[in-house]
Amino acid sequence: MSEKITIVEIAKLANVSIATVSRIINNTGKVNSEKKKKVLELIEEYNYKPNMIAKALQSSKSSTVGFIVPHINSPFYAQIFYETELIAREEGYTLILCNSESDKRHESSILNTLISTNVRAIVFMGGRLDDMESAKKYIQELETISKEIPIIAGVDVPGLECIQIFQEQRSSTKKLLEHLASLGYKDVALLGGYFNVRTTEKRREEILENADDFGINIRREIIDSDYSVEGGNIAMQKMLKSNKLPQAIICINDLVAIGVLSEANKNNLKVPEDIAITGYDNLDISRFVYPGITTIASNYKAYARAIVDTIKNIDDMDSNTKIAIPTDLIIRGTTKR
Amino acid sequence: MSEKITIVEIAKLANVSIATVSRIINNTGKVNSEKKKKVLELIEEYNYKPNMIAKALQSSKSSTVGFIVPHINSPFYAQIFYETELIAREEGYTLILCNSESDKRHESSILNTLISTNVRAIVFMGGRLDDMESAKKYIQELETISKEIPIIAGVDVPGLECIQIFQEQRSSTKKLLEHLASLGYKDVALLGGYFNVRTTEKRREEILENADDFGINIRREIIDSDYSVEGGNIAMQKMLKSNKLPQAIICINDLVAIGVLSEANKNNLKVPEDIAITGYDNLDISRFVYPGITTIASNYKAYARAIVDTIKNIDDMDSNTKIAIPTDLIIRGTTKR
DNA sequence: TTGAAAGCGCTACCAT
DNA sequence: ATGGTAGCGCTTTCAA
């Protein structure tokens, strides 16, 4: 290990004070341009890099942000994180990524770690936040933490006082229903997702509230599942046992839709002729399976942008701020050839 | 923001010295059990958490590790990171995840940031490391950095002096060839991946070197592609234009295999009857598409374990250590009903 | 315009 | 067994 060079050495070599070097590095205060030039050269020559740890300690303000997702191997979260990291880094932030497993023990261990690490903010996606049965106690816990460290929630949780960034899907839902109706799909089933998951219930509500307007009948029985391809497989197997297949299935997300699609393939059902399928999220892969998945698309870049902008201005923001990111309907082969 | 409590306050409240509190927290040195009890109570009561930033500054040894992948929205990397993060956190490490985009500018900005953040080590997956055309200059750069911060490379790069953890695929490759041969697939094509990518070339070599032993003819023309489902779509379209389809296609990874599969579906080819398909990686999704993808499976948990163990012992490890993680052949519907 | 020096919260060495 | 304190690398008053 070669010795790391510090601001002290640079100052010494340049025959100036540490304070001056600091001013030059951070562009704060006037400095003689001769000295400035000299110092900058030295910094270049010795490849000096300010120690962010020391900086963070002294200013008690780090540029590190905690990012908590249920599991990063879920493509939806991977995509959000991907976009967020790129923008965040551009803005000088560094992201610590943690998998909560939607589990209380994991979560509190993560929270402790992040607090200890003095992160600038914590972005909190899904998991227990999304669980409607999470006790009030949980919300209080979060609010307590958010007194110390700003929390950005990726879910719309009524009653939680912290900044919330989530997706607006109502208008896309209407477009989807209109689209289905226009193709004559009037007998529609909902499939996938757990009960008591906020975002899931919200999607179901939005569909239920608007279906009538388009003359669509939503089947009362909802087959639930987890949010994976396998979940889609299994749920579809159940559905296939029912007396009469619906004309179309609105799946809780694209992974489930893919599971339903492959199960349909396996059973020699033609999509969309025998049955139409839709999803949510617009994952990368959804364009490339055959047929492509019709979906309510997340705007990942906009979402990421909103997160990073929020982090930048976090100290000046009202802790009740809610930001809704618009979505789009994308039509592909699972509904229309 | 409530004021953060520090070791000083705890010491004061307990009527002991800071040093004593420190000893209690870190279990270093003997302490009167009365005092210990008192301090522990105070810590509990005030919810005190040691400031890792200060700790890191003073010991110049943080428990934060940099993790660089080309893009985390690629399921392979997402899976590796996922497993690694879980184990790492258990061992007290915190992971900063960065997307290099396989791009030089991104990479050096990341490296600078990570160095500034005083990370304990840097785990480096894919990207330019995997590029055989990366100049020697690049390797030197990395070696320079690894003098300051230990680097763990996720690729076998001959000539690079740093710890390397990668997959051993030769034996699985033989099993795959044996499997294909046993089903009578003797006319086999290779599809997907770029030239000059180390891991890709290695896979191809391993296949080429062993095919004869099983009486398999590997077609000379390799259709290359990127590593995505879309890449598989496009490559398969090209292949469909050739005079005669092979009996089986070995794809460079599962995503490409899925792309090939969906393109086959689109063209009413039956898999595996009309054409067999295999991949690498064993992604989650590969089990659940229909038919399931026969694949050379990564052992993600073992890989993650190796990474974390390496981080733990990094100071005592020979910088030339190479660790090969075994793989397995998993047979599914794309080769055999 | 510049520099000296006081911390930021913690660990570890040296005394006692 | 315990406490005092130097110092990790940096920013930021306060004086000059």
XYZ file of C-alpha atoms (C1' of nucleotides) in Angstrom:
706
model
C 0.000 0.000 0.000
C 1.444 3.312 -1.008
C 0.943 6.057 1.523
C -2.043 8.192 0.936
C -1.351 11.859 0.466
C -3.360 14.326 2.488
C -4.176 17.967 2.405
C -1.350 18.570 4.862
C 1.299 17.306 2.483
C -0.112 19.317 -0.362
C -0.074 22.423 1.791
C 3.482 21.814 2.843
C 4.678 21.187 -0.682
C 3.001 24.334 -1.909
C 4.214 26.407 0.982
C 0.732 27.518 1.873
C -1.574 26.761 4.745
C -3.987 23.893 4.899
C -6.811 26.395 4.914
C -5.692 27.791 1.607
C -5.597 24.389 -0.005
C -9.037 23.689 1.348
C -10.297 26.929 -0.138
C -8.865 26.037 -3.490
C -10.325 22.572 -3.515
C -13.766 23.755 -2.584
C -13.742 27.033 -4.422
C -14.536 28.902 -1.273
C -13.010 32.289 -0.630
C -10.466 34.272 -2.613
C -7.039 32.849 -3.276
C -4.013 34.266 -4.994
C -4.013 32.796 -8.470
C -0.315 31.972 -8.370
C -0.766 29.839 -5.322
C -3.884 28.383 -6.740
C -2.066 27.267 -9.835
C 0.741 25.771 -7.822
C -1.595 23.846 -5.568
C -3.659 22.558 -8.436
C -0.496 21.289 -10.090
C 0.577 19.520 -6.961
C -2.839 17.944 -6.595
C -2.601 16.692 -10.127
C 0.964 15.505 -9.733
C 0.394 13.606 -6.550
C -3.039 12.476 -7.579
C -4.433 13.824 -4.374
C -8.048 13.073 -3.563
C -9.821 14.649 -0.616
C -10.789 12.175 2.046
C -14.562 12.159 2.042
C -14.631 10.414 5.380
C -12.868 13.277 7.072
C -15.012 15.726 5.206
C -18.145 13.937 6.270
C -17.038 13.765 9.856
C -16.245 17.405 10.114
C -19.323 18.625 8.313
C -21.525 15.838 9.657
C -22.959 15.709 6.183
C -21.959 12.880 3.933
C -22.717 12.471 0.266
C -23.680 8.869 0.765
C -27.293 7.828 0.477
C -28.899 4.623 1.657
C -31.150 2.831 -0.802
C -33.330 0.040 0.528
C -35.231 -2.351 -1.696
C -36.891 -5.670 -0.874
C -34.465 -7.481 -3.203
C -32.342 -6.063 -5.946
C -32.685 -9.208 -8.008
C -36.203 -8.122 -8.793
C -35.984 -6.384 -12.183
C -38.284 -3.534 -11.224
C -36.097 -2.442 -8.345
C -32.963 -3.148 -10.306
C -34.164 -0.803 -13.008
C -35.053 1.968 -10.597
C -31.789 1.646 -8.792
C -29.864 1.563 -12.028
C -31.284 4.844 -13.235
C -31.021 6.446 -9.836
C -27.390 5.510 -9.373
C -26.368 7.025 -12.683
C -28.008 10.340 -11.939
C -26.995 10.363 -8.298
C -23.348 9.852 -9.101
C -23.462 12.676 -11.588
C -24.682 14.854 -8.776
C -21.962 13.663 -6.459
C -23.883 11.132 -4.430
C -22.866 7.622 -3.678
C -25.474 4.923 -3.065
C -25.389 2.151 -0.503
C -27.775 -0.547 -1.650
C -29.420 -2.891 0.839
C -31.890 -5.753 0.500
C -34.522 -5.597 3.192
C -36.135 -8.895 2.250
C -39.289 -7.122 3.417
C -38.224 -8.355 6.792
C -38.272 -6.526 10.067
C -34.982 -7.838 11.369
C -33.137 -7.114 8.171
C -34.708 -3.736 8.005
C -33.686 -2.587 11.422
C -30.176 -3.903 11.002
C -29.976 -1.925 7.782
C -31.391 1.177 9.354
C -28.885 0.988 12.182
C -26.028 0.585 9.779
C -27.147 3.448 7.614
C -27.591 5.734 10.566
C -24.156 4.828 11.823
C -22.779 5.548 8.410
C -24.238 9.006 8.608
C -25.976 8.795 5.290
C -27.379 11.967 3.832
C -30.775 10.381 3.302
C -32.465 7.028 3.033
C -34.546 5.986 0.049
C -37.002 3.330 1.010
C -38.732 1.243 -1.613
C -41.486 -1.299 -1.099
C -41.237 -3.969 1.540
C -42.916 -3.307 4.829
C -43.695 0.233 3.763
C -46.019 -1.295 1.267
C -47.675 -3.548 3.801
C -51.021 -2.254 4.967
C -50.832 -4.359 8.071
C -47.641 -2.763 9.253
C -48.589 -1.403 12.605
C -48.757 2.244 13.431
C -45.790 1.501 15.574
C -43.800 0.933 12.439
C -44.796 4.258 11.012
C -43.796 5.917 14.226
C -40.440 4.208 14.078
C -39.868 5.588 10.639
C -40.906 9.042 11.672
C -38.509 8.883 14.572
C -35.699 7.992 12.241
C -36.719 10.665 9.822
C -36.059 13.199 12.528
C -32.425 12.208 12.390
C -32.107 11.269 8.752
C -34.440 12.323 5.957
C -36.419 9.419 4.564
C -37.754 9.260 1.048
C -40.477 6.671 0.672
C -41.229 5.026 -2.643
C -44.804 4.372 -1.688
C -47.806 6.547 -1.013
C -48.484 5.863 2.647
C -51.312 7.978 4.028
C -50.426 9.291 7.446
C -46.699 8.864 7.106
C -44.915 12.144 7.473
C -42.002 11.907 5.098
C -41.330 12.735 1.501
C -43.056 10.249 -0.781
C -42.407 9.554 -4.431
C -44.701 7.136 -6.186
C -46.362 6.379 -9.489
C -49.572 7.882 -10.786
C -51.377 5.078 -12.558
C -54.986 6.049 -12.613
C -54.954 7.687 -16.018
C -52.998 4.824 -17.571
C -55.437 2.421 -16.023
C -58.275 4.158 -17.793
C -56.386 4.002 -21.051
C -55.811 0.320 -20.528
C -59.478 -0.328 -19.875
C -60.433 1.696 -22.901
C -57.959 -0.288 -24.961
C -59.319 -3.616 -23.744
C -62.895 -2.548 -24.300
C -62.149 -1.354 -27.814
C -60.938 -4.855 -28.639
C -64.055 -6.387 -27.192
C -62.508 -7.777 -24.028
C -65.384 -7.287 -21.610
C -64.828 -10.265 -19.368
C -61.635 -9.487 -17.519
C -59.874 -11.061 -14.547
C -57.317 -9.642 -12.141
C -54.393 -11.844 -11.311
C -51.399 -11.709 -9.014
C -50.148 -9.737 -6.068
C -50.844 -10.116 -2.390
C -53.732 -8.666 -0.478
C -52.816 -5.943 1.954
C -50.049 -4.626 -0.229
C -50.716 -0.953 -0.676
C -49.645 -0.546 -4.276
C -51.427 -3.740 -5.243
C -54.691 -2.761 -3.617
C -54.451 0.634 -5.222
C -54.091 -0.863 -8.667
C -57.068 -3.103 -8.085
C -59.169 -0.245 -6.825
C -58.333 1.932 -9.780
C -59.376 -0.827 -12.125
C -62.556 -1.644 -10.244
C -63.578 1.993 -10.031
C -63.253 2.579 -13.746
C -64.206 -0.678 -15.415
C -67.914 0.121 -15.594
C -67.289 3.231 -17.613
C -65.963 1.057 -20.384
C -68.536 -1.669 -20.083
C -65.978 -4.072 -18.709
C -66.847 -6.660 -16.136
C -64.085 -7.420 -13.693
C -64.400 -10.854 -12.202
C -64.867 -10.806 -8.501
C -62.505 -13.609 -7.788
C -58.940 -12.392 -7.767
C -56.248 -15.019 -7.922
C -53.385 -13.748 -5.851
C -49.717 -14.658 -6.072
C -46.335 -13.260 -5.339
C -44.761 -10.900 -7.835
C -42.581 -13.317 -9.767
C -42.738 -15.283 -12.987
C -43.250 -18.391 -10.937
C -46.162 -16.717 -9.189
C -47.666 -16.076 -12.605
C -47.189 -19.725 -13.540
C -48.943 -20.975 -10.490
C -51.768 -18.461 -10.559
C -52.427 -19.257 -14.187
C -52.589 -22.952 -13.415
C -55.313 -22.172 -10.922
C -57.142 -20.017 -13.388
C -57.026 -22.750 -15.998
C -58.962 -24.966 -13.665
C -61.854 -22.537 -13.510
C -64.878 -23.192 -15.669
C -64.474 -20.505 -18.205
C -61.413 -18.436 -18.976
C -61.838 -14.682 -19.063
C -61.107 -12.868 -22.285
C -58.291 -10.920 -20.755
C -56.138 -11.035 -17.640
C -54.699 -7.942 -16.012
C -51.632 -9.095 -14.130
C -50.156 -7.230 -11.208
C -46.843 -6.787 -12.966
C -44.866 -7.862 -16.003
C -43.117 -10.763 -14.332
C -46.421 -12.295 -13.387
C -47.659 -11.579 -16.897
C -44.688 -13.450 -18.313
C -45.469 -16.358 -16.036
C -49.056 -16.366 -17.205
C -47.927 -16.144 -20.803
C -45.570 -19.083 -20.567
C -48.218 -21.136 -18.811
C -50.602 -20.254 -21.622
C -47.998 -21.380 -24.135
C -47.569 -24.613 -22.306
C -51.309 -25.241 -22.560
C -51.456 -24.383 -26.212
C -53.487 -21.280 -25.672
C -52.927 -18.598 -28.267
C -52.214 -15.120 -26.942
C -54.060 -12.842 -27.502
C -56.546 -14.844 -29.577
C -57.548 -17.219 -26.819
C -56.644 -14.932 -24.002
C -55.197 -11.438 -23.697
C -52.665 -10.527 -21.015
C -51.417 -7.259 -19.566
C -48.900 -6.233 -16.933
C -47.401 -3.309 -15.104
C -43.839 -1.895 -15.013
C -42.603 -2.269 -18.568
C -39.503 -4.247 -17.799
C -36.823 -4.483 -20.443
C -37.676 -8.068 -21.084
C -41.356 -7.352 -21.661
C -40.647 -6.057 -25.139
C -38.764 -9.112 -26.190
C -40.741 -12.081 -25.089
C -43.205 -13.264 -27.684
C -45.727 -11.839 -27.867
C -44.598 -8.614 -26.236
C -46.393 -7.669 -23.040
C -48.947 -4.865 -23.084
C -48.197 -2.937 -19.957
C -48.608 0.154 -17.834
C -45.110 1.487 -18.078
C -43.093 3.043 -15.301
C -41.051 6.048 -16.228
C -37.847 4.951 -14.551
C -35.784 7.911 -15.585
C -38.328 10.393 -14.306
C -38.616 8.454 -11.094
C -34.872 8.435 -10.633
C -34.639 12.110 -11.454
C -37.253 12.894 -8.831
C -35.407 10.902 -6.218
C -32.102 12.600 -6.868
C -33.609 16.075 -7.043
C -35.279 15.390 -3.752
C -32.020 14.317 -2.184
C -30.352 17.473 -3.417
C -32.932 19.706 -1.844
C -33.828 17.553 1.064
C -33.096 20.106 3.742
C -35.399 22.677 2.240
C -38.252 20.353 1.469
C -41.485 20.013 3.323
C -41.560 16.586 4.886
C -45.072 16.154 3.615
C -44.163 16.545 -0.002
C -45.709 13.960 -2.278
C -44.471 13.511 -5.804
C -46.419 11.476 -8.341
C -44.573 10.156 -11.372
C -46.740 9.640 -14.448
C -46.978 6.295 -16.237
C -47.871 5.295 -19.769
C -49.849 2.603 -21.490
C -47.762 0.572 -23.902
C -49.611 -1.707 -26.262
C -47.982 -4.888 -27.511
C -48.805 -8.322 -28.789
C -50.413 -9.816 -25.708
C -53.500 -7.726 -26.359
C -53.343 -6.919 -30.021
C -51.595 -8.473 -32.997
C -33.632 16.890 13.530
C -33.003 15.671 17.029
C -29.449 16.051 18.203
C -27.322 13.011 17.727
C -25.877 11.600 20.888
C -22.170 10.805 20.967
C -19.821 8.754 22.988
C -18.948 11.864 24.992
C -22.467 12.301 26.273
C -22.729 8.660 27.185
C -19.468 8.877 29.086
C -20.610 11.948 30.933
C -23.963 10.453 31.840
C -22.316 7.305 33.122
C -19.632 9.147 34.985
C -16.899 7.266 33.254
C -14.302 8.219 30.698
C -14.771 8.139 26.970
C -12.149 5.448 26.812
C -14.185 3.215 29.043
C -17.257 3.579 26.938
C -15.226 2.809 23.873
C -13.918 -0.332 25.535
C -17.404 -1.436 26.370
C -18.738 -0.835 22.908
C -15.943 -2.700 21.229
C -15.394 -5.350 23.855
C -11.782 -4.436 24.140
C -10.094 -4.550 27.519
C -11.485 -5.267 30.964
C -14.210 -3.131 32.423
C -15.927 -3.157 35.790
C -19.205 -4.936 35.250
C -21.165 -2.335 37.228
C -20.009 0.406 34.933
C -20.518 -1.790 31.951
C -24.099 -2.389 32.886
C -24.724 1.286 33.454
C -23.198 2.280 30.149
C -25.082 -0.384 28.246
C -28.311 0.859 29.768
C -27.563 4.400 28.782
C -26.733 3.301 25.265
C -30.041 1.519 25.081
C -31.961 4.374 26.625
C -30.545 7.061 24.398
C -30.444 4.793 21.398
C -26.822 5.639 20.907
C -25.124 4.376 17.752
C -21.402 4.718 17.219
C -20.532 7.031 14.377
C -18.905 4.841 11.784
C -17.573 7.845 9.975
C -15.513 8.874 12.944
C -14.451 5.317 13.480
C -13.422 4.979 9.872
C -11.507 8.216 9.940
C -9.575 7.339 13.018
C -8.766 3.802 12.015
C -8.467 4.636 8.317
C -10.334 1.403 7.775
C -13.954 1.553 6.846
C -16.383 -1.311 6.598
C -17.717 -0.046 3.318
C -16.947 -1.913 0.126
C -17.287 -0.695 -3.438
C -19.064 -3.002 -5.865
C -18.815 -2.178 -9.549
C -20.930 -3.868 -12.194
C -21.570 -2.878 -15.803
C -25.262 -2.388 -15.035
C -27.260 -3.668 -12.141
C -30.369 -4.014 -14.276
C -28.765 -7.054 -15.813
C -30.178 -10.032 -13.898
C -26.883 -11.859 -13.633
C -25.207 -9.014 -11.812
C -28.320 -8.286 -9.813
C -28.310 -11.840 -8.568
C -24.642 -11.807 -7.629
C -24.992 -8.511 -5.873
C -28.101 -9.636 -4.093
C -26.438 -12.664 -2.574
C -23.277 -10.775 -1.791
C -25.059 -7.963 -0.010
C -26.915 -10.327 2.283
C -23.780 -12.121 3.368
C -21.691 -8.972 3.509
C -24.110 -7.217 5.800
C -24.140 -10.197 8.110
C -20.406 -9.815 8.351
C -20.674 -6.115 9.026
C -19.902 -4.752 5.588
C -21.861 -2.192 3.700
C -21.873 -2.166 -0.095
C -21.735 0.823 -2.391
C -23.067 -0.262 -5.757
C -21.996 1.506 -8.942
C -22.820 1.010 -12.623
C -19.735 1.322 -14.762
C -21.616 1.068 -18.049
C -18.410 -0.661 -19.172
C -17.261 2.846 -19.851
C -13.915 4.378 -19.122
C -15.182 7.730 -17.961
C -17.774 6.254 -15.662
C -15.258 3.842 -14.340
C -12.674 6.372 -13.373
C -15.240 8.643 -11.805
C -16.409 5.685 -9.752
C -12.915 4.713 -8.795
C -12.160 8.236 -7.650
C -15.284 8.365 -5.580
C -14.633 5.022 -3.990
C -11.078 5.914 -3.152
C -12.243 9.159 -1.599
C -14.767 7.248 0.405
C -11.992 5.129 1.798
C -13.639 1.855 0.946
C -12.193 -1.274 2.439
C -12.013 -2.980 -0.927
C -13.411 -2.775 -4.425
C -15.178 -5.649 -6.134
C -15.006 -5.304 -9.851
C -17.275 -7.302 -12.109
C -17.194 -7.501 -15.879
C -17.037 -4.403 -18.026
C -13.659 -3.316 -19.223
C -12.001 -5.954 -17.107
C -13.616 -8.442 -19.399
C -12.463 -6.684 -22.529
C -9.454 -8.345 -24.122
C -8.611 -5.178 -25.966
C -8.254 -3.160 -22.804
C -4.743 -1.883 -23.065
C -1.984 -2.906 -20.736
C -2.217 0.640 -19.556
C -5.567 -0.193 -18.066
C -4.206 -3.148 -16.189
C -1.450 -0.975 -14.833
C -3.990 1.561 -13.699
C -5.821 -1.103 -11.779
C -2.651 -2.382 -10.234
C -1.779 1.116 -9.150
C -5.113 1.463 -7.450
C -4.792 -1.938 -5.878
C -1.716 -0.667 -4.086
C -3.982 1.738 -2.249
C -7.176 -0.268 -2.101
C -7.480 -4.016 -2.532
C -9.273 -4.961 -5.725
C -11.222 -8.148 -6.202
C -11.795 -8.926 -9.855
C -14.720 -11.027 -11.018
C -12.887 -12.145 -14.110
C -9.876 -14.294 -14.758
C -7.459 -11.824 -16.291
C -4.052 -13.352 -16.951
C -1.320 -10.961 -15.992
C -3.397 -8.888 -13.637
C -2.010 -8.939 -10.150
C -5.049 -8.829 -7.924
C -7.358 -11.325 -6.310
C -9.621 -12.913 -8.895
C -12.831 -14.820 -8.352
C -14.453 -16.396 -11.363
C -16.466 -19.376 -12.531
C -15.109 -22.750 -13.492
C -17.182 -23.892 -16.434
C -15.079 -26.426 -18.247
C -16.506 -29.475 -16.540
C -20.086 -28.282 -16.937
C -19.357 -27.612 -20.556
C -18.339 -31.219 -21.024
C -21.511 -32.350 -19.327
C -23.528 -30.125 -21.587
C -21.869 -31.530 -24.693
C -22.383 -35.046 -23.450
C -26.024 -34.256 -22.823
C -26.527 -32.809 -26.282
C -24.750 -35.715 -27.916
C -26.814 -38.240 -26.006
C -29.935 -36.696 -27.493
C -28.485 -36.857 -30.963
C -27.776 -33.147 -31.373
C -24.602 -33.326 -33.404
C -24.986 -30.195 -35.470
C -24.626 -27.363 -33.006
C -24.243 -23.608 -33.376
C -22.852 -21.011 -30.991
C -24.820 -17.833 -30.633
C -24.439 -14.548 -28.821
C -21.787 -12.552 -27.032
C -19.180 -10.210 -28.372
C -15.779 -11.118 -29.631
C -12.902 -9.990 -27.469
C -14.843 -10.468 -24.286
C -12.722 -12.680 -22.102
C -15.446 -14.761 -20.496
C -17.194 -15.175 -23.828
C -14.102 -16.307 -25.652
C -13.340 -18.689 -22.847
C -16.765 -20.300 -23.111
C -16.377 -20.694 -26.830
C -12.932 -22.197 -26.477
C -14.075 -24.678 -23.901
C -16.846 -25.814 -26.200
C -14.653 -25.996 -29.264
C -11.955 -27.923 -27.458
C -14.316 -30.600 -26.232
C -16.954 -31.009 -28.919
C -15.003 -33.597 -30.897
C -14.879 -35.935 -27.956
C -18.614 -36.226 -28.134
C -18.891 -36.385 -31.879
C -20.439 -32.945 -32.014
C -19.773 -30.590 -34.845
C -19.725 -26.951 -33.852
C -20.551 -24.673 -36.725
C -17.740 -22.359 -37.606
C -19.891 -19.336 -38.063
C -20.721 -17.744 -34.733
C -23.515 -15.211 -34.686
C -22.576 -12.618 -32.144
C -24.836 -10.292 -30.186
C -24.971 -8.389 -26.984
C -26.017 -10.190 -23.829
C -29.691 -9.297 -23.728
C -32.987 -10.853 -24.713
C -33.140 -8.436 -27.594
C -29.702 -9.564 -28.697
C -31.048 -13.106 -28.752
C -34.040 -12.006 -30.824
C -31.865 -10.349 -33.418
C -29.259 -13.070 -33.576
C -31.948 -15.684 -34.024
C -33.477 -13.706 -36.847
C -30.135 -13.856 -38.586
C -29.807 -17.527 -37.934
C -33.243 -18.179 -39.369
C -32.064 -16.737 -42.642
C -29.303 -19.305 -42.965
C -29.893 -22.307 -45.179
C -30.263 -24.945 -42.609
C -30.900 -24.594 -38.918
C -28.620 -26.448 -36.531
C -30.117 -29.040 -34.254
C -29.137 -27.107 -31.169
C -27.972 -23.629 -30.261
C -25.679 -22.923 -27.348
C -26.372 -19.344 -26.330
C -23.894 -17.207 -24.461
C -26.290 -16.716 -21.565
C -29.869 -17.262 -20.481
C -31.150 -13.877 -21.570
C -29.956 -14.493 -25.087
C -31.433 -17.981 -24.892
C -34.783 -16.488 -23.927
C -34.544 -14.131 -26.869
C -33.814 -17.046 -29.173
C -36.659 -19.008 -27.672
C -39.212 -16.270 -28.150
C -38.050 -15.721 -31.710
C -38.452 -19.441 -32.285
C -41.976 -19.251 -30.869
C -42.748 -16.365 -33.149
C -41.686 -18.452 -36.120
C -43.658 -21.475 -35.045
C -40.608 -23.548 -34.359
C -41.076 -26.155 -31.688
C -38.469 -26.244 -28.939
C -36.750 -28.626 -28.523
C -38.262 -30.724 -31.329
C -37.297 -28.382 -34.140
C -34.417 -26.803 -32.340
C -32.803 -27.191 -28.925
C -31.513 -24.208 -26.963
C -29.151 -23.805 -24.020
C -27.816 -20.911 -21.990
C -25.505 -19.961 -19.165
C -26.158 -18.413 -15.723
C -29.371 -20.052 -14.572
C -31.312 -16.905 -13.941
C -34.426 -17.107 -11.831
C -36.595 -16.598 -14.851
C -34.998 -19.419 -16.794
C -36.954 -21.992 -14.847
C -40.263 -20.388 -15.527
C -40.361 -19.531 -19.167
C -41.775 -22.307 -21.281
C -40.000 -24.476 -21.988
C -37.481 -24.000 -19.216
C -33.947 -23.179 -20.287
C -31.266 -25.846 -20.075
C -28.299 -23.978 -18.716
C -24.862 -24.006 -17.150
C -25.770 -22.690 -13.749
C -23.817 -20.207 -11.690
C -23.604 -20.915 -8.006
C -24.466 -17.428 -6.820
C -24.342 -18.181 -3.145
C -20.931 -19.768 -3.376
C -19.709 -16.873 -5.453
C -21.009 -14.374 -2.939
C -19.546 -16.320 -0.061
C -16.156 -16.309 -1.736
C -16.307 -12.580 -2.276
C -17.190 -11.827 1.316
C -14.646 -14.245 2.738
C -12.054 -12.610 0.581
C -12.994 -9.179 1.837
C -12.727 -10.379 5.408
C -9.237 -11.682 4.935
C -8.098 -9.257 2.327
C -5.080 -7.990 4.225
C -3.644 -11.433 4.672
C -4.283 -12.682 1.184
C -1.803 -13.109 -1.579
C -2.692 -10.635 -4.297
C -2.296 -13.387 -6.836
C -4.961 -15.578 -5.348
C -7.361 -17.026 -7.884
C -10.601 -18.606 -6.785
C -12.694 -20.680 -9.165
C -16.344 -21.204 -8.336
C -17.833 -24.422 -9.710
C -20.885 -24.462 -11.951
C -23.533 -27.062 -12.713
C -25.443 -28.306 -15.690
C -29.186 -27.968 -15.312
C -31.341 -29.761 -17.818
C -34.755 -28.400 -18.733
C -37.269 -28.352 -21.514
C -35.319 -26.499 -24.161
C -33.235 -29.594 -24.733
C -35.357 -32.423 -23.465
C -39.060 -32.872 -22.884
C -5.738 37.201 1.092
C -3.807 34.166 4.395
C -2.841 31.186 8.474
C -3.520 29.147 13.143
C -6.225 26.370 15.532
C -10.560 24.413 17.273
C -13.106 20.765 16.735
C -16.166 16.636 14.101
C -16.536 11.376 17.101
C -13.770 7.927 17.773
C -9.649 4.619 18.990
C -5.558 3.464 21.145
C -1.529 4.566 23.580
C 0.385 5.912 27.837
C -0.112 6.788 32.662
C -1.861 5.870 36.823
C -9.295 -1.343 35.704
C -9.583 3.463 34.331
C -8.734 8.091 32.479
C -6.334 11.627 29.758
C -5.221 12.795 25.356
C -3.122 12.772 20.700
C -4.529 12.462 16.291
C -7.248 10.504 11.938
C -8.082 14.610 7.449
C -10.845 18.089 6.860
C -13.690 22.713 7.243
C -14.324 26.944 9.215
C -14.189 30.559 12.342
C -11.186 34.264 14.031
C -7.141 37.188 13.702
C -3.757 39.136 11.402
